[in-house]
Short mmCIF file of C-alpha atoms in Angstrom, two decimals:
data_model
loop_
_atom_site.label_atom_id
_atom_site.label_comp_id
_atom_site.label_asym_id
_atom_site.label_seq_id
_atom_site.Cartn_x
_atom_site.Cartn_y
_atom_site.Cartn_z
CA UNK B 1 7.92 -12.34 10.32
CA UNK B 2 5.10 -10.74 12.46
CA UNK B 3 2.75 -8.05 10.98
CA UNK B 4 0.32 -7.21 14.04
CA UNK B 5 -0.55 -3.78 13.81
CA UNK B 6 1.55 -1.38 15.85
CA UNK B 7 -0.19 1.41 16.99
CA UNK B 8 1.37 5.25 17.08
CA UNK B 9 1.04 6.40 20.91
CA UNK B 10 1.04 9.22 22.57
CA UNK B 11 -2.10 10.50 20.76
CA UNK B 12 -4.96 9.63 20.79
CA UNK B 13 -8.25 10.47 19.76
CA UNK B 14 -12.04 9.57 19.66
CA UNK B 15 -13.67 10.41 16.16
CA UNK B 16 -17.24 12.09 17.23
CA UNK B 17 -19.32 13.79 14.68
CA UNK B 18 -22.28 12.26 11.93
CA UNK B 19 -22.21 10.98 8.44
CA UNK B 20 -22.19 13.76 5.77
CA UNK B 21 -24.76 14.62 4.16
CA UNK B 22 -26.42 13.79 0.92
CA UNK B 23 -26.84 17.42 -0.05
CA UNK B 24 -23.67 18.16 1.32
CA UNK B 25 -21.77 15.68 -0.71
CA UNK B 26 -23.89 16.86 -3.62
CA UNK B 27 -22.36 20.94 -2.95
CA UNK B 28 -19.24 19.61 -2.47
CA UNK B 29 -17.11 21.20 -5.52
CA UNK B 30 -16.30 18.55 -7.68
CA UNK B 31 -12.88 20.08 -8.34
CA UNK B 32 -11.38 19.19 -4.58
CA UNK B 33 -10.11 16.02 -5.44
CA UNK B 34 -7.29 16.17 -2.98
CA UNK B 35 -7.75 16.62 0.94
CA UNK B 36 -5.57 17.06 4.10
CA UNK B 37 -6.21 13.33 5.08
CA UNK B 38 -4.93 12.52 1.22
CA UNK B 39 -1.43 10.05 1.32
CA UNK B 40 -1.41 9.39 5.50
CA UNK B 41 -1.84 6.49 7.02
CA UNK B 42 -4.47 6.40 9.97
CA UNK B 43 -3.73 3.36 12.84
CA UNK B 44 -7.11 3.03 14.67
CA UNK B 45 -8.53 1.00 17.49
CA UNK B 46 -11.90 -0.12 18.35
CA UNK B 47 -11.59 -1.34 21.85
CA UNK B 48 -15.17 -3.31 22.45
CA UNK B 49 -14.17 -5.21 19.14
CA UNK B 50 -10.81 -5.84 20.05
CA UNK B 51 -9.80 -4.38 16.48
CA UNK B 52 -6.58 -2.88 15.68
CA UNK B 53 -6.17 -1.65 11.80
CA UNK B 54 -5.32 1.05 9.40
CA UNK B 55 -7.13 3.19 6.77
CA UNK B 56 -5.37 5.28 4.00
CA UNK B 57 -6.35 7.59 1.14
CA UNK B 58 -3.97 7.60 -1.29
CA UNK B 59 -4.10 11.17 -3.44
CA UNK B 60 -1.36 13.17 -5.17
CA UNK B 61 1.28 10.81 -3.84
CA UNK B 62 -0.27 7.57 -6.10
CA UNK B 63 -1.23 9.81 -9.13
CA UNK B 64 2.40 11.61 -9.33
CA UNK B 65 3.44 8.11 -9.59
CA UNK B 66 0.99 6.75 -11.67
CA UNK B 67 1.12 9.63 -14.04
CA UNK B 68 5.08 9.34 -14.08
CA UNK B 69 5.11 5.63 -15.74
CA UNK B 70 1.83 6.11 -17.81
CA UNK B 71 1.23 2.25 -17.98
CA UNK B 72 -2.01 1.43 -19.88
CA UNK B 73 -4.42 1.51 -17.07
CA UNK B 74 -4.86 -2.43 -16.05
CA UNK B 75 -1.65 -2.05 -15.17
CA UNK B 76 -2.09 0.90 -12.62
CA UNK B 77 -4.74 -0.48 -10.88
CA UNK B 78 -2.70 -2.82 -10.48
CA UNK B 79 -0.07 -1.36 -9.11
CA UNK B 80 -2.43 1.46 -7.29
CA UNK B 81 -3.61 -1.94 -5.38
CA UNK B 82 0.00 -3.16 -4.45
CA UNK B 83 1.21 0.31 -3.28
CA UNK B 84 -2.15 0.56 -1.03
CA UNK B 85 -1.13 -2.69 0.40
CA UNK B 86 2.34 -1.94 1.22
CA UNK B 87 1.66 1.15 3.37
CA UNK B 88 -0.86 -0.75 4.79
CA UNK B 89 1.54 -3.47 6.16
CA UNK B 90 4.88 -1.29 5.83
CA UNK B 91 4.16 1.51 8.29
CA UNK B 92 2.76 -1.20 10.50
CA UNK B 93 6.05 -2.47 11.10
CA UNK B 94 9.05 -0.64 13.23
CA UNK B 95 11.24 -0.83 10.34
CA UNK B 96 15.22 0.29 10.30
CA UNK B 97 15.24 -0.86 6.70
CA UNK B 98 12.68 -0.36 3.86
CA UNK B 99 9.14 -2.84 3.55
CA UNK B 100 9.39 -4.60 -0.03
CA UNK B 101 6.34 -6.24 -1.61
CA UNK B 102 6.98 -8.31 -4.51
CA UNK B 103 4.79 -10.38 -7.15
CA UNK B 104 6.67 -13.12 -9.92
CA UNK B 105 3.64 -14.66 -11.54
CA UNK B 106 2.86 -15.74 -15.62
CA UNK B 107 0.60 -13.34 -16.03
CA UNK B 108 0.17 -10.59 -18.67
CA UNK B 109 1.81 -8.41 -15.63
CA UNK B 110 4.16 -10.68 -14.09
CA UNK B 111 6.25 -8.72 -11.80
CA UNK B 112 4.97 -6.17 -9.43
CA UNK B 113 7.79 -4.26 -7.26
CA UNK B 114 6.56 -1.45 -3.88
CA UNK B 115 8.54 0.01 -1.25
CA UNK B 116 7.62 1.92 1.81
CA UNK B 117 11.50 3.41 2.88
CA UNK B 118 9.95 5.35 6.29
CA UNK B 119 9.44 7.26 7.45
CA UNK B 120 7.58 8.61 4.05
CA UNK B 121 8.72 7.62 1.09
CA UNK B 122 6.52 5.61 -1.19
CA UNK B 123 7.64 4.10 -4.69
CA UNK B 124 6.85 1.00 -7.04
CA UNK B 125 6.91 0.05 -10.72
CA UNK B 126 5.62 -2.97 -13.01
CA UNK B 127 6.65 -5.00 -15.74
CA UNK B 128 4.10 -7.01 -18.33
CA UNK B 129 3.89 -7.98 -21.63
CA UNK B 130 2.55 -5.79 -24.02
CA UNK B 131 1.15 -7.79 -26.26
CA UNK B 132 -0.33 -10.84 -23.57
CA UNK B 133 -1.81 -7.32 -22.25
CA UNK B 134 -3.23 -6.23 -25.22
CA UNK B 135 -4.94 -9.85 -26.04
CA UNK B 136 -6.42 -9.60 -22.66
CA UNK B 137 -7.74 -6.61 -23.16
CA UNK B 138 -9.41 -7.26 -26.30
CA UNK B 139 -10.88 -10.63 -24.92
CA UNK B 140 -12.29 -8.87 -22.42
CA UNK B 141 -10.26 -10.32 -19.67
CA UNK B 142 -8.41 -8.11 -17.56
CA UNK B 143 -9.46 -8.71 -14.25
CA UNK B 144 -6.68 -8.41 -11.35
CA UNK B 145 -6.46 -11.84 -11.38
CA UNK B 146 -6.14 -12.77 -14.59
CA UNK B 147 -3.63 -9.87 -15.23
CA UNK B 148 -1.10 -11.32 -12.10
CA UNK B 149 -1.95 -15.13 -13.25
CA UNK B 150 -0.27 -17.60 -11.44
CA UNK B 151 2.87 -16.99 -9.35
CA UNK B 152 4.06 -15.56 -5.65
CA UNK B 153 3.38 -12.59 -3.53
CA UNK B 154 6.46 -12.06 -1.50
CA UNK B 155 6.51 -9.40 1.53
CA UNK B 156 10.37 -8.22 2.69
CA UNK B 157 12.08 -6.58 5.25
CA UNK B 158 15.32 -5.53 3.76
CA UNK B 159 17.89 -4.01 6.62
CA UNK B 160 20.39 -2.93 4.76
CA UNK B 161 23.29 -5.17 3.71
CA UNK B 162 24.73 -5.98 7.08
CA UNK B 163 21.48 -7.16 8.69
CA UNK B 164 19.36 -9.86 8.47
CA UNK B 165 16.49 -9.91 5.99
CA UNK B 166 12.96 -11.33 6.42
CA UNK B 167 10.67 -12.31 3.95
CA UNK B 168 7.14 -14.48 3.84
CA UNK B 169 5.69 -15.59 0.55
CA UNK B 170 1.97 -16.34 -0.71
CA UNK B 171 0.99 -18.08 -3.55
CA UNK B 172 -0.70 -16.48 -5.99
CA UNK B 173 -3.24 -18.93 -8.03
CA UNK B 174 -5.17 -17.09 -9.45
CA UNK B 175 -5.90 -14.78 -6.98
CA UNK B 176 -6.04 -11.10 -6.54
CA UNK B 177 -3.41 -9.23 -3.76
CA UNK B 178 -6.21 -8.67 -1.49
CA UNK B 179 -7.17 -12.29 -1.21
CA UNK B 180 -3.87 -13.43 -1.12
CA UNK B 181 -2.97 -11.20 1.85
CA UNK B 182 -5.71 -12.31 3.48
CA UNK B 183 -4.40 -15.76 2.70
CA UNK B 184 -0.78 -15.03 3.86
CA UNK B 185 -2.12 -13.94 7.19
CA UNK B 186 -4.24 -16.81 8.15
CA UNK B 187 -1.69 -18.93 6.90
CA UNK B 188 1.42 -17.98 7.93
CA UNK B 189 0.63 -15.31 10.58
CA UNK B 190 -2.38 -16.97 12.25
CA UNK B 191 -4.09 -13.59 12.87
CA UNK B 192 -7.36 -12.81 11.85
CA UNK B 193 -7.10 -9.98 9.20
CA UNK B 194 -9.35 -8.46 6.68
CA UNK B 195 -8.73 -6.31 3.99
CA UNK B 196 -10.66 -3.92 1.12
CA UNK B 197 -8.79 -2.31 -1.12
CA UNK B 198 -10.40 -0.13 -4.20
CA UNK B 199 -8.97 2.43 -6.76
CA UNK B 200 -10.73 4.86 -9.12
CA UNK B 201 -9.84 7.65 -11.81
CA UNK B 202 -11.82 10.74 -11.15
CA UNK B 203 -12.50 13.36 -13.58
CA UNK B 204 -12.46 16.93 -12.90
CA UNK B 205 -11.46 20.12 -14.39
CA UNK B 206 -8.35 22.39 -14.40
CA UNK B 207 -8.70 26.15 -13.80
CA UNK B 208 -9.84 26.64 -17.72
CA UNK B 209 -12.15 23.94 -17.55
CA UNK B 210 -10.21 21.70 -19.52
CA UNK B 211 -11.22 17.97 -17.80
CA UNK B 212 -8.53 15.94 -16.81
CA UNK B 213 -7.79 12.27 -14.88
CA UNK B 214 -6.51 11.89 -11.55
CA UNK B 215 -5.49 8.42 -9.93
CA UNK B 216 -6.88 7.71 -6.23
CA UNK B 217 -6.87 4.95 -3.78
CA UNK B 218 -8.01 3.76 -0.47
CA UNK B 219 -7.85 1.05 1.40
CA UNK B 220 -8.62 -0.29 5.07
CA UNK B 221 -6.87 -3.67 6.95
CA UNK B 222 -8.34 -4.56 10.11
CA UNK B 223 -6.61 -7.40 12.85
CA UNK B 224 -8.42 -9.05 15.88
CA UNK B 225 -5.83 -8.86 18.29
CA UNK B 226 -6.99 -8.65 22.00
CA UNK B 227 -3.85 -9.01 23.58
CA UNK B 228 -2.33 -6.14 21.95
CA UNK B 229 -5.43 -3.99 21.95
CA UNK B 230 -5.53 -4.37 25.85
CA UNK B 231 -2.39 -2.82 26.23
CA UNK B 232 -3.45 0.29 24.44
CA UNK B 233 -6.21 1.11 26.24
CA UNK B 234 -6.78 4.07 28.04
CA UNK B 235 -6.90 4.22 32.06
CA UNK B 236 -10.11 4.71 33.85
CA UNK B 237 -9.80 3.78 37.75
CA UNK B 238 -13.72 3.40 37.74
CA UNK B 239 -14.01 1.15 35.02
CA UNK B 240 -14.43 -2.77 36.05
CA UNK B 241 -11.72 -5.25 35.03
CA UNK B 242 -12.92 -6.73 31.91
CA UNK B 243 -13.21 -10.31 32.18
CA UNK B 244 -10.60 -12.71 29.85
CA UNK B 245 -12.75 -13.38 26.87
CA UNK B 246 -13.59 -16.74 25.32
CA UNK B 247 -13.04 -17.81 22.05
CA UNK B 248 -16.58 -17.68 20.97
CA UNK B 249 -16.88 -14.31 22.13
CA UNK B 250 -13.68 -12.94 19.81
CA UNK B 251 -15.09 -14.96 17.11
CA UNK B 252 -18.07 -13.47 17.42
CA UNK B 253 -16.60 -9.48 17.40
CA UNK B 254 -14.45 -10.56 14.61
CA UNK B 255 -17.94 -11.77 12.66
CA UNK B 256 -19.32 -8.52 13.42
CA UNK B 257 -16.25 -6.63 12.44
CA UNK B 258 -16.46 -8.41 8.88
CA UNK B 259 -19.64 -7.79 8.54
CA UNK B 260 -19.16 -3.84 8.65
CA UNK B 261 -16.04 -4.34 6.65
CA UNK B 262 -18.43 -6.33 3.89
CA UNK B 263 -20.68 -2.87 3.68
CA UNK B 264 -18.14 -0.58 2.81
CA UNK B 265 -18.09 0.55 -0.83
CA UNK B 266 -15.42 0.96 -3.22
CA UNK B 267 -16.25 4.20 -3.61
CA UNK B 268 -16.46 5.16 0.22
CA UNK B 269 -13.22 4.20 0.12
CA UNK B 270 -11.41 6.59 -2.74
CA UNK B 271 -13.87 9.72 -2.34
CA UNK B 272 -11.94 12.60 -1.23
CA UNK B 273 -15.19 13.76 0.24
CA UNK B 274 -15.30 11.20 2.61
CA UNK B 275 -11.87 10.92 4.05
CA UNK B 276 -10.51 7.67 5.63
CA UNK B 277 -11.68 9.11 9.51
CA UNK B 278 -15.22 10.12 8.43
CA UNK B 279 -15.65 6.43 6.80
CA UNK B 280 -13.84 4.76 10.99
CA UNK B 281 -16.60 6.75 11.96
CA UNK B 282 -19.49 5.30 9.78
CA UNK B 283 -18.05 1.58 10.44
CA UNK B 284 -17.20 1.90 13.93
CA UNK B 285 -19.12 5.34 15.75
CA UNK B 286 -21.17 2.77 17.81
CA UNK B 287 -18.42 0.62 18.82
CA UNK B 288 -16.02 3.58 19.42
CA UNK B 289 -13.00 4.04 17.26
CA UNK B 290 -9.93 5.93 18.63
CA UNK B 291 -7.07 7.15 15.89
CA UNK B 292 -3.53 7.21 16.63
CA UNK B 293 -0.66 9.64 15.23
CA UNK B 294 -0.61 9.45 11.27
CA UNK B 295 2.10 8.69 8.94
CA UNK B 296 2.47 10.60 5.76
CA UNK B 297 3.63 9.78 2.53
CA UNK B 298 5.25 10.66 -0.51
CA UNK B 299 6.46 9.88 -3.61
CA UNK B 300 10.07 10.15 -3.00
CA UNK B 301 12.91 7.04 -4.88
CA UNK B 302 16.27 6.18 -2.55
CA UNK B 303 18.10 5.69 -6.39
CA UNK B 304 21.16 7.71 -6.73
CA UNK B 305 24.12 7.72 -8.87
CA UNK B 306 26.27 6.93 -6.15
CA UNK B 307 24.18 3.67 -5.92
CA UNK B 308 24.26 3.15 -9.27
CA UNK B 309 27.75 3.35 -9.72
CA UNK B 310 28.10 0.90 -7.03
CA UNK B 311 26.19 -1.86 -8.82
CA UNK B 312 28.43 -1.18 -12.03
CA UNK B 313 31.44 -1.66 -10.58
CA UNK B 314 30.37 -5.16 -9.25
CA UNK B 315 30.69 -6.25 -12.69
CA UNK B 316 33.49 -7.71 -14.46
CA UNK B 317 35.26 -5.24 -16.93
CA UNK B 318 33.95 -7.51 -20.05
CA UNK B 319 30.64 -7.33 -19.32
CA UNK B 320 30.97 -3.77 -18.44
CA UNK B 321 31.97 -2.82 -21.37
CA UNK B 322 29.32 -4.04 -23.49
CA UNK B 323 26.96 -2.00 -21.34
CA UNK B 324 28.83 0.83 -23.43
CA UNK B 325 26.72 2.73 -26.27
CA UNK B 326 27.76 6.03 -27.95
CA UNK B 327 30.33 5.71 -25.36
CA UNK B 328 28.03 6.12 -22.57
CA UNK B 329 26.80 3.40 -19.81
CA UNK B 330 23.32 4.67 -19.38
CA UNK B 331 20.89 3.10 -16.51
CA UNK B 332 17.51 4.23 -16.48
CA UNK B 333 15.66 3.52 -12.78
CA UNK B 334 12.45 1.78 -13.38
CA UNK B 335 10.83 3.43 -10.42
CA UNK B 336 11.84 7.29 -11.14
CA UNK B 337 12.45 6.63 -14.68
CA UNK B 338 15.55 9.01 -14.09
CA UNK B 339 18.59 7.91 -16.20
CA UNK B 340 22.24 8.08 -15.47
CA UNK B 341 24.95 8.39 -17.46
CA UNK B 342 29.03 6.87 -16.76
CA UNK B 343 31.69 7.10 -18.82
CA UNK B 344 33.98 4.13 -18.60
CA UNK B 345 36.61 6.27 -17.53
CA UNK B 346 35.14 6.60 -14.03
CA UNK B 347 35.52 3.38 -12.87
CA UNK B 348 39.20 3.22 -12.10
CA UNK B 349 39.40 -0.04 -10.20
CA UNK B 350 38.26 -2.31 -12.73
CA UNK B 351 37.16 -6.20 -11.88
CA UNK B 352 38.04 -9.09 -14.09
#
C-alpha cells in the first residue's frame, strides 16, 4: 500500500505575500477562532526541494466532534492527533472506499478508530479505561505515549465488501502516532516523510462574554519525492533541463526540509490567525511553495439504520434475542453516539 502524496491539478498557485505582523496578530480579535482555511486540506509543492506534502487546520469540524463524545481531555488529544493524521494520509490517496486508521495497544486508551469517507466526511471515536486513565492522571503520566502504551497502528483501505482491502501496520512501543508514522513510512514505504502534528484548546468568549473552550488542530506531512514532483511541474520553454540529481544532493534538500519542519511551533500550527498557507509561506517563501485544489471536511458518520439492521440480522435468532431489553434492540453508534431502536418483529427472516 503506497501513500506518496497525490497532488490536486488543475490549480495551481504560488503563495506571495510576508509574515504577519506582531501588532497585527496582537489586534487580531481574539474571538475569530474559526477561519475560511479552517477543516481543508492544502496539497503543496516546493519544487527546488523536491517536496510534496499537506497542511491542515482542523476547526469546527474536530471540536463538533470532540464536543459530541466529551472524553476527559487526554483522550481528545488523542484522538484530535489521530483524526489530523488520517486526513493527512486519507485525502492523499484516490480512494473509492473510505481511509481507516486504527490503534489496539494496552494502554489506558487502547483503541483508537478515524475515517476519512471522501470526499468530506471526517469521523472517529476512542475507547480507554476509566480508571487506568484516572491513575495516570493522578501520577502525573499522561503523555501520548503512555496513554496508547504498547500495541499497533494499523492504516486501511476498505473498498467496500466486494473489493479488495489494504492495510499496513506499525508497531506501537511506546511511541506516539507521529513517530510511529514516521516509522511506518521509512519502514514499510521507503519514502522519506516527516510529520508535526499539535492540538490546543483555545479560550474565547460567546456574544455575552461568557468564556468558553474550543478544540483545534493542525498538522503538516511533508515527502521527498522527485520523481513525482517532476511531473507536476509547470512548463517554461526557457527554462534549462534540470540535471538528474544525486543522492547526496536529495539528501541534502531533504536535511534542509527537516530542518524548517524542526522550527515550526505547535502553536503556528493550531492558530487560526495564522492559517495553514500563511505558515507554507513562512517555511517555504524562499524555496517557492505552490498549493494545489483543497479538500474540505466535515463531520459527517456513514451509520444508518439500514446498516444497522443489516449487522443484526447476521446474527443467529438466540443471540438476537438476548440483545432484547424492554422489548427493544437498541444500538448506540460510537462515532455519532446516535441510537437505534428494532423491535424483534422486524426481522422476518430469522437465522439459526
Amino acid at each position: 500500500m503506497r501513500f506518496s502524496l497525490q497532488n490536486n491539478p488543475p490549480t495551481t498557485n504560488y503563495i506571495k505575500g510576508k509574515a504577519m505582523s506582531e501588532q497585527a496578530k496582537d489586534e487580531a480579535s481574539l474571538n475569530n477562532i474559526y477561519t475560511h482555511e479552517d477543516d481543508t486540506v492544502i496539497p503543496f509543492q516546493v519544487e527546488k526541494l523536491d517536496i510534496r506534502g499537506r497542511a491542515v487546520q482542523l476547526g469546527k469540524t474536530l471540536n463538533s466532534i470532540l464536543t459530541r463524545h466529551q472524553y476527559p481531555e487526554p483522550v481528545s488529544y488523542l484522538l484530535a492527533e489521530a483524526l489530523l493524521l488520517t486526513v493527512l494520509l486519507g485525502t492523499s490517496l484516490k480512494l473509492t472506499g473510505k481511509f481507516i486508521l486504527q490503534t489496539h495497544s494496552d494502554g489506558p486508551v487502547n483503541m483508537l478508530v478515524c475515517d476519512f469517507l471522501p470526499p468530506s466526511g471526517l469521523r472517529g471515536y476512542a475507547r480507554f479505561d476509566k480508571e487506568r486513565l484516572k491513575q495516570a492522571i493522578d501520577n502525573d503520566q499522561a503523555s501520548s505515549e503512555t496513554l496508547l502504551g504498547k500495541g499497533t497502528l494499523a492504516f486501511t483501505i476498505d473498498q467496500g465488501s466486494h473489493m479488495q482491502s489494504y492495510q499496513g501496520i506499525v508497531a506501537l512501543d511506546g511511541s506516539n502516532l507521529q513517530e510511529a508514522s514516521r516509522a511506518y513510512f521509512d519502514q514499510s514505504e521507503q519514502i522519506l516523510t516527516d510529520i508535526r502534528l499539535a492540538v490546543a484548546i483555545l479560550i474565547n468568549q460567546d456574544q455575552k462574554g461568557k468564556s468558553q473552550k474550543s478544540w483545534r488542530a493542525g498538522g503538516i506531512l511533508t515527502q521527498l519525492l522527485p520523481q513525482a514532483s517532476s511531473h507536476h511541474k509547470v512548463y517554461d520553454p526557457h527554462q534549462k533541463r534540470e540535471q538528474t540529481k544525486t543522492h547526496t544532493q536529495l539528501e541534502n534538500q531533504w536535511q534542509e526540509a527537516k530542518i524548517l519542519m524542526a522550527t515550526i511551533e505547535s502553536a503556528e500550527l493550531t492558530d487560526p490567525q495564522v492559517g495553514s498557507k500563511q505558515l507554507l509561506f513562512r517555511l517555504f517563501h524562499e524555496q517557492g511553495v505552490r498549493v494545489f485544489n483543497s479538500v474540505s471536511l466535515v463531520d459527517q458518520c456513514s451509520c444508518s439504520r439500514e446498516k444497522i439492521k443489516g449487522i443484526l440480522e447476521g446474527f443467529p435468532l438466540d443471540e438476537r434475542n438476548k440483545m432484547v431489553k424492554n422489548k427493544y434492540i437498541s444500538v448506540t453508534c460510537e462515532f455519532c453516539s446516535k441510537t437505534y431502536r428494532f423491535i424483534t418483529q422486524e426481522f422476518l427472516e430469522e437465522k439459526t
